[in-house]
Coordinates of C-alpha atoms in Angstrom, one line a residue:
X157 CA -68.3 184.4 -39.0
X158 CA -68.8 188.1 -39.1
X159 CA -66.1 189.9 -40.8
X160 CA -65.1 187.1 -43.0
X161 CA -66.5 186.5 -46.5
X162 CA -65.2 182.9 -46.7
X163 CA -66.4 181.9 -43.4
X164 CA -62.9 181.3 -42.0
X165 CA -61.7 183.1 -39.0
X166 CA -59.5 186.0 -39.8
X167 CA -55.8 185.6 -39.5
X168 CA -54.3 187.2 -36.4
X169 CA -51.1 189.0 -37.7
X170 CA -48.5 189.8 -35.1
X171 CA -47.3 193.2 -35.1
X172 CA -43.6 193.4 -36.5
X173 CA -41.0 194.1 -34.0
X174 CA -38.6 196.9 -34.7
X175 CA -35.3 195.9 -36.0
X176 CA -32.4 196.3 -33.8
X177 CA -29.8 197.3 -36.4
X178 CA -28.4 200.2 -34.3
X179 CA -27.5 198.2 -31.3
X180 CA -26.2 195.2 -33.3
X181 CA -23.9 197.4 -35.3
X182 CA -22.7 199.0 -32.2
X183 CA -21.9 195.6 -30.6
X184 CA -20.1 194.5 -33.8
X185 CA -18.0 197.6 -33.7
X186 CA -17.3 197.0 -30.0
X187 CA -16.3 193.5 -30.6
X188 CA -14.1 194.4 -33.6
X189 CA -12.4 197.2 -31.4
X190 CA -12.0 194.7 -28.5
X191 CA -10.4 192.3 -30.7
X192 CA -8.2 194.8 -32.3
X193 CA -7.1 196.0 -28.7
X194 CA -6.4 192.5 -27.7
X195 CA -4.2 191.8 -30.6
X196 CA -2.4 195.1 -30.2
X197 CA -1.7 194.3 -26.7
X198 CA -0.2 190.9 -27.2
X199 CA 3.4 190.4 -26.1
X200 CA 4.9 189.9 -29.6
X201 CA 3.2 192.9 -31.1
X202 CA 6.3 195.2 -30.8
X203 CA 8.6 192.4 -32.2
X204 CA 6.4 191.9 -35.2
X205 CA 6.1 195.5 -35.7
X206 CA 9.8 196.3 -35.8
X207 CA 10.7 193.3 -37.7
X208 CA 8.1 193.6 -40.3
X209 CA 7.9 197.4 -40.5
X210 CA 11.8 197.6 -41.1
X211 CA 11.9 194.9 -43.7
X212 CA 9.0 196.4 -45.5
X213 CA 10.6 199.9 -45.4
X214 CA 14.1 198.4 -46.7
X215 CA 12.2 196.5 -49.4
X216 CA 10.3 199.4 -50.6
X217 CA 13.4 201.5 -50.3
X218 CA 15.3 199.2 -52.7
X219 CA 12.6 199.5 -55.3
X220 CA 12.4 203.2 -55.2
X221 CA 16.2 203.4 -55.2
X222 CA 16.3 201.4 -58.4
X223 CA 13.5 203.5 -60.0
X224 CA 14.8 206.9 -58.9
X225 CA 18.5 206.4 -59.7
X226 CA 18.3 204.9 -63.2
X227 CA 18.6 208.3 -64.8
X228 CA 21.3 209.6 -62.6
X229 CA 23.4 206.4 -63.3
X230 CA 22.9 206.8 -67.2
X231 CA 23.8 210.4 -67.0
X232 CA 27.1 209.4 -65.3
X233 CA 27.8 206.8 -68.0
X234 CA 27.1 204.0 -65.6
X235 CA 24.7 201.0 -65.8
X236 CA 21.1 201.7 -65.1
X237 CA 21.2 199.4 -62.0
X238 CA 24.5 200.7 -60.8
X239 CA 23.2 202.5 -57.5
X240 CA 20.7 199.7 -57.0
X241 CA 23.2 196.9 -56.9
X242 CA 25.3 198.8 -54.4
X243 CA 22.2 199.4 -52.2
X244 CA 21.3 195.7 -52.4
X245 CA 24.7 194.6 -51.4
X246 CA 24.5 197.0 -48.4
X247 CA 21.1 195.7 -47.6
X248 CA 22.4 192.1 -47.5
X249 CA 25.3 193.1 -45.3
X250 CA 23.0 195.1 -43.1
X251 CA 20.5 192.2 -42.8
X252 CA 23.4 190.1 -41.5
X253 CA 24.3 192.8 -38.9
X254 CA 20.6 192.9 -38.0
X255 CA 20.4 189.2 -37.5
X256 CA 23.6 189.1 -35.5
X257 CA 22.5 192.1 -33.4
X258 CA 19.0 190.5 -32.8
X259 CA 20.7 187.3 -31.4
X260 CA 23.2 189.1 -29.2
X261 CA 22.7 189.1 -25.4
X262 CA 22.3 192.4 -23.7
X263 CA 25.7 192.1 -22.0
X264 CA 27.5 191.9 -25.3
X265 CA 25.9 194.9 -26.6
X266 CA 27.1 196.7 -23.5
X267 CA 30.3 195.4 -23.9
X268 CA 30.6 196.8 -27.5
X269 CA 29.7 200.2 -26.5
X270 CA 33.2 201.5 -25.9
X271 CA 35.0 199.7 -29.0
X272 CA 32.3 201.1 -31.2
X273 CA 32.6 204.6 -29.9
X274 CA 36.6 204.4 -30.1
X275 CA 36.3 203.2 -33.6
X276 CA 33.9 205.9 -34.6
X277 CA 36.0 208.6 -33.1
X278 CA 39.1 207.4 -34.7
X279 CA 37.4 207.2 -38.1
X280 CA 36.0 210.7 -37.7
X281 CA 39.4 212.0 -36.9
X282 CA 41.0 210.2 -40.1
X283 CA 38.3 212.1 -42.0
X284 CA 40.3 215.2 -41.5
X285 CA 43.6 213.9 -42.5
X286 CA 44.6 215.2 -45.9
X287 CA 44.9 212.2 -48.4
X288 CA 42.5 210.0 -46.5
X289 CA 39.3 212.0 -46.1
X290 CA 37.2 213.3 -49.1
X291 CA 34.7 215.7 -49.6
X292 CA 31.2 215.0 -51.2
X293 CA 28.8 217.9 -52.0
X294 CA 31.1 220.2 -50.0
X295 CA 31.1 218.2 -46.8
X296 CA 34.4 216.7 -45.7
X297 CA 32.9 213.7 -43.9
X298 CA 33.9 210.9 -46.1
X299 CA 36.7 208.1 -46.4
X300 CA 37.5 206.4 -49.6
X301 CA 37.6 202.6 -49.5
X302 CA 38.8 202.2 -53.1
X303 CA 36.7 202.2 -56.5
X304 CA 33.2 203.8 -56.0
X305 CA 32.9 202.7 -52.3
X306 CA 33.1 205.4 -49.6
X307 CA 32.3 205.3 -45.9
X308 CA 30.8 208.1 -43.7
X309 CA 32.0 207.6 -40.2
X310 CA 29.6 210.2 -38.7
X311 CA 26.7 207.6 -39.4
X312 CA 28.3 205.2 -37.0
X313 CA 28.8 208.0 -34.5
X314 CA 25.1 207.9 -33.9
X315 CA 25.1 204.2 -33.1
X316 CA 28.2 204.8 -30.8
X317 CA 26.4 207.6 -29.0
X318 CA 23.4 205.5 -28.3
X319 CA 25.2 202.4 -27.0
X320 CA 27.8 204.3 -25.1
X321 CA 25.3 206.7 -23.6
X322 CA 22.9 204.0 -22.7
X323 CA 25.6 202.0 -20.9
X324 CA 26.9 205.1 -19.0
X325 CA 23.5 206.2 -17.9
X326 CA 22.6 202.7 -16.9
X327 CA 25.5 202.3 -14.7
X328 CA 25.0 205.6 -13.1
X329 CA 21.5 204.7 -12.4
X330 CA 22.5 201.5 -10.9
X331 CA 24.7 203.5 -8.5
X332 CA 22.0 206.1 -7.9
X333 CA 24.0 209.0 -9.2
X334 CA 21.7 210.3 -11.7
X335 CA 20.0 212.6 -9.1
X336 CA 23.1 214.8 -9.2
X337 CA 23.2 217.0 -12.3
X338 CA 26.9 216.7 -12.6
X339 CA 26.8 212.9 -13.0
X340 CA 23.8 213.2 -15.5
X341 CA 25.8 215.8 -17.8
X342 CA 29.4 214.4 -17.3
X343 CA 30.9 212.7 -19.4
X344 CA 27.9 212.3 -21.6
X345 CA 27.5 215.9 -22.8
X346 CA 31.2 216.5 -23.3
X347 CA 31.6 213.4 -25.4
X348 CA 28.6 214.2 -27.5
X349 CA 30.0 217.8 -28.0
X350 CA 33.3 216.1 -29.1
X351 CA 31.4 214.0 -31.6
X352 CA 29.5 217.2 -32.9
X353 CA 32.7 219.0 -33.2
X354 CA 34.3 216.4 -35.3
X355 CA 31.1 216.3 -37.5
X356 CA 30.9 220.0 -37.8
X357 CA 34.5 220.3 -39.0
X358 CA 33.4 218.6 -42.1
X359 CA 30.3 221.0 -42.3
X360 CA 27.6 218.2 -42.0
X361 CA 25.1 220.0 -39.9
X362 CA 22.3 217.7 -40.8
X363 CA 24.2 214.7 -39.0
X364 CA 24.9 217.0 -36.1
X365 CA 21.2 217.7 -35.8
X366 CA 20.4 214.0 -35.5
X367 CA 23.2 213.4 -33.0
X368 CA 21.8 216.4 -30.9
X369 CA 18.4 214.8 -30.9
X370 CA 19.8 211.6 -29.6
X371 CA 21.6 213.5 -26.8
X372 CA 18.3 215.2 -25.9
X373 CA 16.4 211.8 -26.0
X374 CA 19.0 210.2 -23.5
X375 CA 18.6 213.2 -21.2
X376 CA 15.0 213.0 -21.3
X377 CA 14.9 209.3 -20.6
X378 CA 17.4 209.8 -17.8
X379 CA 14.9 212.2 -16.2
X380 CA 16.8 215.5 -16.5
X381 CA 15.1 218.4 -14.7
X382 CA 13.4 220.8 -16.7
X383 CA 15.8 223.7 -15.9
X384 CA 18.9 221.5 -16.9
X385 CA 17.1 220.3 -20.1
X386 CA 16.2 223.8 -21.1
X387 CA 19.9 225.0 -20.4
X388 CA 21.4 222.3 -22.5
X389 CA 18.9 223.1 -25.4
X390 CA 19.5 226.6 -25.1
X391 CA 23.2 226.2 -25.5
X392 CA 22.7 223.8 -28.5
X393 CA 20.2 226.3 -30.2
X394 CA 22.7 229.3 -29.6
X395 CA 25.6 227.3 -31.3
X396 CA 23.3 226.2 -34.1
X397 CA 22.1 229.8 -34.6
X398 CA 25.7 231.1 -35.0
X399 CA 26.6 228.1 -37.3
X400 CA 23.6 229.0 -39.7
X401 CA 24.2 232.8 -39.5
X402 CA 27.8 232.4 -40.4
X403 CA 27.1 230.4 -43.4
X404 CA 25.5 231.7 -46.6
X405 CA 24.5 228.2 -47.8
X406 CA 22.7 227.5 -44.5
X407 CA 20.9 230.8 -44.5
X408 CA 19.8 230.1 -48.1
X409 CA 18.2 226.8 -47.1
X410 CA 16.5 228.4 -44.3
X411 CA 15.0 230.8 -46.5
X412 CA 13.6 228.1 -48.8
X413 CA 11.1 226.9 -46.3
X414 CA 7.7 227.0 -47.9
X415 CA 9.0 228.3 -51.3
X416 CA 7.0 227.9 -54.4
X417 CA 9.4 229.5 -56.8
X418 CA 13.2 228.8 -57.3
X419 CA 14.0 232.4 -56.7
X420 CA 16.9 234.4 -57.9
X421 CA 19.8 232.3 -59.0
X422 CA 17.6 229.1 -58.5
X423 CA 18.5 229.0 -54.9
X424 CA 15.3 227.0 -54.0
X425 CA 15.3 224.7 -57.1
X426 CA 15.6 221.5 -55.1
X427 CA 12.9 222.4 -52.5
X428 CA 10.5 223.6 -55.2
X429 CA 11.0 220.7 -57.5
X430 CA 10.4 218.3 -54.6
X431 CA 6.9 220.0 -54.0
X432 CA 6.3 219.6 -57.8
X433 CA 7.0 215.9 -57.8
X434 CA 4.6 215.5 -54.8
X435 CA 1.8 217.5 -56.3
X436 CA 2.0 215.8 -59.7
X437 CA 1.6 212.3 -58.0
X438 CA -2.1 212.8 -57.2
X439 CA -3.7 209.9 -55.2
X440 CA -2.2 206.8 -56.7
X441 CA 0.8 208.3 -58.5
X442 CA 1.8 208.4 -62.1
X443 CA 3.0 204.6 -62.0
X444 CA 6.4 203.0 -60.8
X445 CA 9.3 204.2 -62.9
X446 CA 7.2 207.0 -64.6
X447 CA 8.6 210.0 -62.6
X448 CA 9.2 213.1 -64.7
X449 CA 11.3 215.1 -62.0
X450 CA 14.0 212.4 -61.8
X451 CA 15.1 213.2 -65.4
X452 CA 17.6 215.8 -64.1
X453 CA 15.0 218.3 -62.6
X454 CA 15.2 217.1 -59.1
X455 CA 18.8 216.8 -57.6
X456 CA 19.6 214.0 -55.2
X457 CA 16.4 212.1 -56.4
X458 CA 17.6 208.7 -55.0
X459 CA 19.2 210.0 -51.8
X460 CA 17.8 212.9 -49.7
X461 CA 14.7 213.5 -52.1
X462 CA 13.6 209.9 -52.6
X463 CA 10.5 210.6 -50.6
X464 CA 9.4 213.2 -53.4
X465 CA 10.0 210.6 -56.2
X466 CA 8.0 208.2 -54.0
X467 CA 5.1 210.6 -53.9
X468 CA 5.3 211.3 -57.7
X469 CA 5.2 207.7 -58.6
X470 CA 3.0 206.0 -56.0
X471 CA 1.0 209.2 -55.0
X472 CA -0.5 210.0 -51.7
X473 CA -1.2 206.3 -50.9
X474 CA 2.5 205.4 -51.3
X475 CA 3.7 208.4 -49.2
X476 CA 1.0 207.6 -46.4
X477 CA 2.1 203.9 -46.5
X478 CA 5.8 205.0 -45.7
X479 CA 4.7 207.4 -43.0
X480 CA 2.5 204.6 -41.5
X481 CA 5.4 202.2 -41.5
X482 CA 7.7 204.8 -39.6
X483 CA 4.8 205.4 -37.2
X484 CA 4.5 201.9 -36.3
X485 CA 8.3 201.5 -35.9
X486 CA 8.3 204.6 -33.6
X487 CA 5.5 203.2 -31.7
X488 CA 7.0 199.9 -31.4
X489 CA 10.3 201.3 -30.2
X490 CA 8.6 203.5 -27.4
X491 CA 6.7 200.4 -26.3
X492 CA 9.8 198.3 -25.9
X493 CA 11.5 201.2 -23.9
X494 CA 8.4 201.7 -21.6
X495 CA 7.9 198.0 -20.7
X496 CA 11.4 197.0 -19.8
X497 CA 12.8 197.0 -16.4
X498 CA 16.4 197.1 -17.6
X499 CA 17.8 200.7 -17.6
X500 CA 20.3 199.9 -20.5
X501 CA 17.4 198.5 -22.6
X502 CA 15.4 201.5 -21.8
X503 CA 18.0 204.1 -22.7
X504 CA 19.1 202.1 -25.8
X505 CA 15.7 201.6 -27.2
X506 CA 14.8 205.2 -26.6
X507 CA 17.8 206.4 -28.1
X508 CA 17.5 204.3 -31.4
X509 CA 13.8 205.4 -31.6
X510 CA 14.7 209.0 -31.2
X511 CA 17.4 208.6 -33.8
X512 CA 15.2 207.0 -36.4
X513 CA 12.2 209.1 -35.9
X514 CA 13.9 212.5 -35.7
X515 CA 15.9 211.6 -38.9
X516 CA 12.7 210.5 -40.7
X517 CA 10.8 213.8 -39.5
X518 CA 13.7 216.0 -40.7
X519 CA 14.0 214.4 -44.1
X520 CA 10.3 214.2 -44.8
X521 CA 9.7 217.7 -43.6
X522 CA 12.5 219.1 -45.9
X523 CA 10.9 217.3 -48.8
X524 CA 7.5 218.9 -47.8
X525 CA 8.9 222.4 -47.5
X526 CA 8.3 222.6 -43.8
X527 CA 11.9 222.4 -42.7
X528 CA 15.2 223.4 -44.1
X529 CA 17.0 220.9 -46.3
X530 CA 19.5 219.3 -43.9
X531 CA 20.9 216.7 -46.3
X532 CA 20.0 213.7 -44.1
X533 CA 18.8 210.5 -45.8
X534 CA 15.4 208.8 -45.0
X535 CA 16.4 206.0 -42.6
X536 CA 16.4 202.4 -44.2
X537 CA 14.9 204.1 -47.5
X538 CA 17.3 206.4 -49.2
X539 CA 20.4 205.3 -51.0
X540 CA 23.5 205.1 -49.0
X541 CA 25.3 202.1 -47.4
X542 CA 27.1 204.2 -44.6
X543 CA 23.6 205.2 -43.5
X544 CA 21.9 201.7 -43.9
X545 CA 24.4 199.6 -42.1
X546 CA 24.4 201.2 -38.6
X547 CA 20.7 201.7 -38.8
X548 CA 19.9 198.0 -39.6
X549 CA 22.3 197.1 -36.6
X550 CA 20.2 199.5 -34.5
X551 CA 16.9 197.8 -35.6
X552 CA 18.7 194.5 -34.7
X553 CA 19.1 196.1 -31.1
X554 CA 15.3 196.8 -30.9
X555 CA 14.4 193.3 -32.1
X556 CA 16.6 191.7 -29.5
X557 CA 15.2 194.0 -26.7
X558 CA 11.5 193.2 -27.9
X559 CA 12.4 189.5 -27.7
X560 CA 14.0 189.8 -24.2
X561 CA 10.8 191.0 -22.7
X562 CA 9.5 188.4 -20.2
X563 CA 6.0 188.2 -21.8
X564 CA 7.6 187.9 -25.2
X565 CA 10.2 185.4 -24.2
X566 CA 7.5 183.2 -22.7
X567 CA 5.3 183.6 -25.8
X568 CA 8.2 182.6 -28.0
X569 CA 8.9 179.6 -25.7
X570 CA 5.3 178.3 -26.1
X571 CA 5.5 177.9 -29.7
X572 CA 5.8 174.6 -31.6
X573 CA 8.7 174.6 -33.9
X574 CA 8.5 173.0 -37.3
X575 CA 10.8 170.0 -36.5
X576 CA 8.9 168.5 -33.9
X577 CA 10.4 170.1 -30.8
X578 CA 7.8 171.0 -28.0
X579 CA 8.8 174.1 -26.1
X580 CA 7.3 175.3 -22.9
X581 CA 8.2 178.2 -20.7
X582 CA 11.4 176.5 -19.5
X583 CA 12.7 175.2 -22.9
X584 CA 12.3 171.7 -24.4
X585 CA 9.5 169.7 -22.5
X586 CA 9.3 166.7 -24.9
X587 CA 11.4 164.5 -27.3
X588 CA 11.3 164.6 -30.9
X589 CA 8.3 163.3 -32.6
X590 CA 10.0 160.9 -34.8
X591 CA 12.0 159.6 -31.8
X592 CA 8.9 158.9 -29.9
X593 CA 7.4 157.1 -33.0
X594 CA 10.4 154.9 -33.3
X595 CA 10.4 153.9 -29.7
X596 CA 6.8 152.9 -30.0
X597 CA 7.5 150.9 -33.2
X598 CA 10.3 149.0 -31.6
X599 CA 8.2 148.3 -28.5
X600 CA 5.4 146.9 -30.8
X601 CA 7.8 144.6 -32.6
X602 CA 9.1 143.3 -29.3
X603 CA 5.6 142.3 -28.1
X604 CA 4.9 140.3 -31.2
X605 CA 2.6 142.8 -33.1
X606 CA 3.1 143.4 -36.9

């Protein structure tokens, strides 16, 4: 045939089709996004985020407390694991409180609101009694329990304000009284100001800022009008400005925002060395336990500035991991507050989320040099049993609220437990597996089968 030297017909080659890699990749990305969104929208997502995020923060905090506190303990002629053992004991007790709070019904949480408030106020009054209260770092906010154990009642005042304020606003909403500004403010704002006054008698402005944030969070959730909200905020800002202006120590802290040099008299020593610790960590840090700043250069390395030691030893990766865990915890709390129909659950979940988020922002902002040093610990992370116990109880509240959502309750009821119980939406729907097998075996023997 013409055109072929071997006499064979030429091979007809089909034209190659253009590869569809672009659309295929887009479809793969779209499918991955759809799966991630479905997983994110599952009923138990908030439950797992709160439980897993809080436990990871606590465990990582224990590791960093052990690493950051060894030098301080040795300088005080104490065993290197002294502070770690105390924090571990507090974490065990706090874990018990978390478990109890997560299993308590909402009615019992509401019933505990007034006793917790009365107990917190009573302890905060005892702090000011000579011979009972004690001063730590210039703040008269502690009560000695004997030995090396102290308690800070103002930390329990945060939990008291959340529970009592949520119960108060929920009862007023049921009676449709929140539309009147008098009922929205009274007695919530006066009681909150009473707690703030007791705290400021001891000079602890950092805790007072957190308590103010909780108050504003509750008012925001209650739907306070903008004028009312701005009015209360203006009063609080004016009082805060006066308290800062009249205290040389607070003015010095305010002037250390963004400082890169310790300044005259080393007034900004702590703030600057916190930046040094973060800067020397790099991407992945110098290694666990290899911090240099904790060797006496950075004050309060295991309490208020533990985030700086984390950045030095674990680097940017470690600090971003901590931030991601707190962001997940905050998102889960907002999700619980937004999806519930119970007003008490909405106010309590919003109050706890405001408390933890605001305290984390203030602590991390101070370490980064973006905010003045307020002397507040990083929730669930820094050393301090007085801060850890009420915070873990509050996390138990969020877990209980997340479990109490109708969709989450149904999802938990549909699970198959380990011991053979079969659950449906209404509880137990089938007998134990081994009992069923036993009845089958007895029936087989009665019929003559072997």
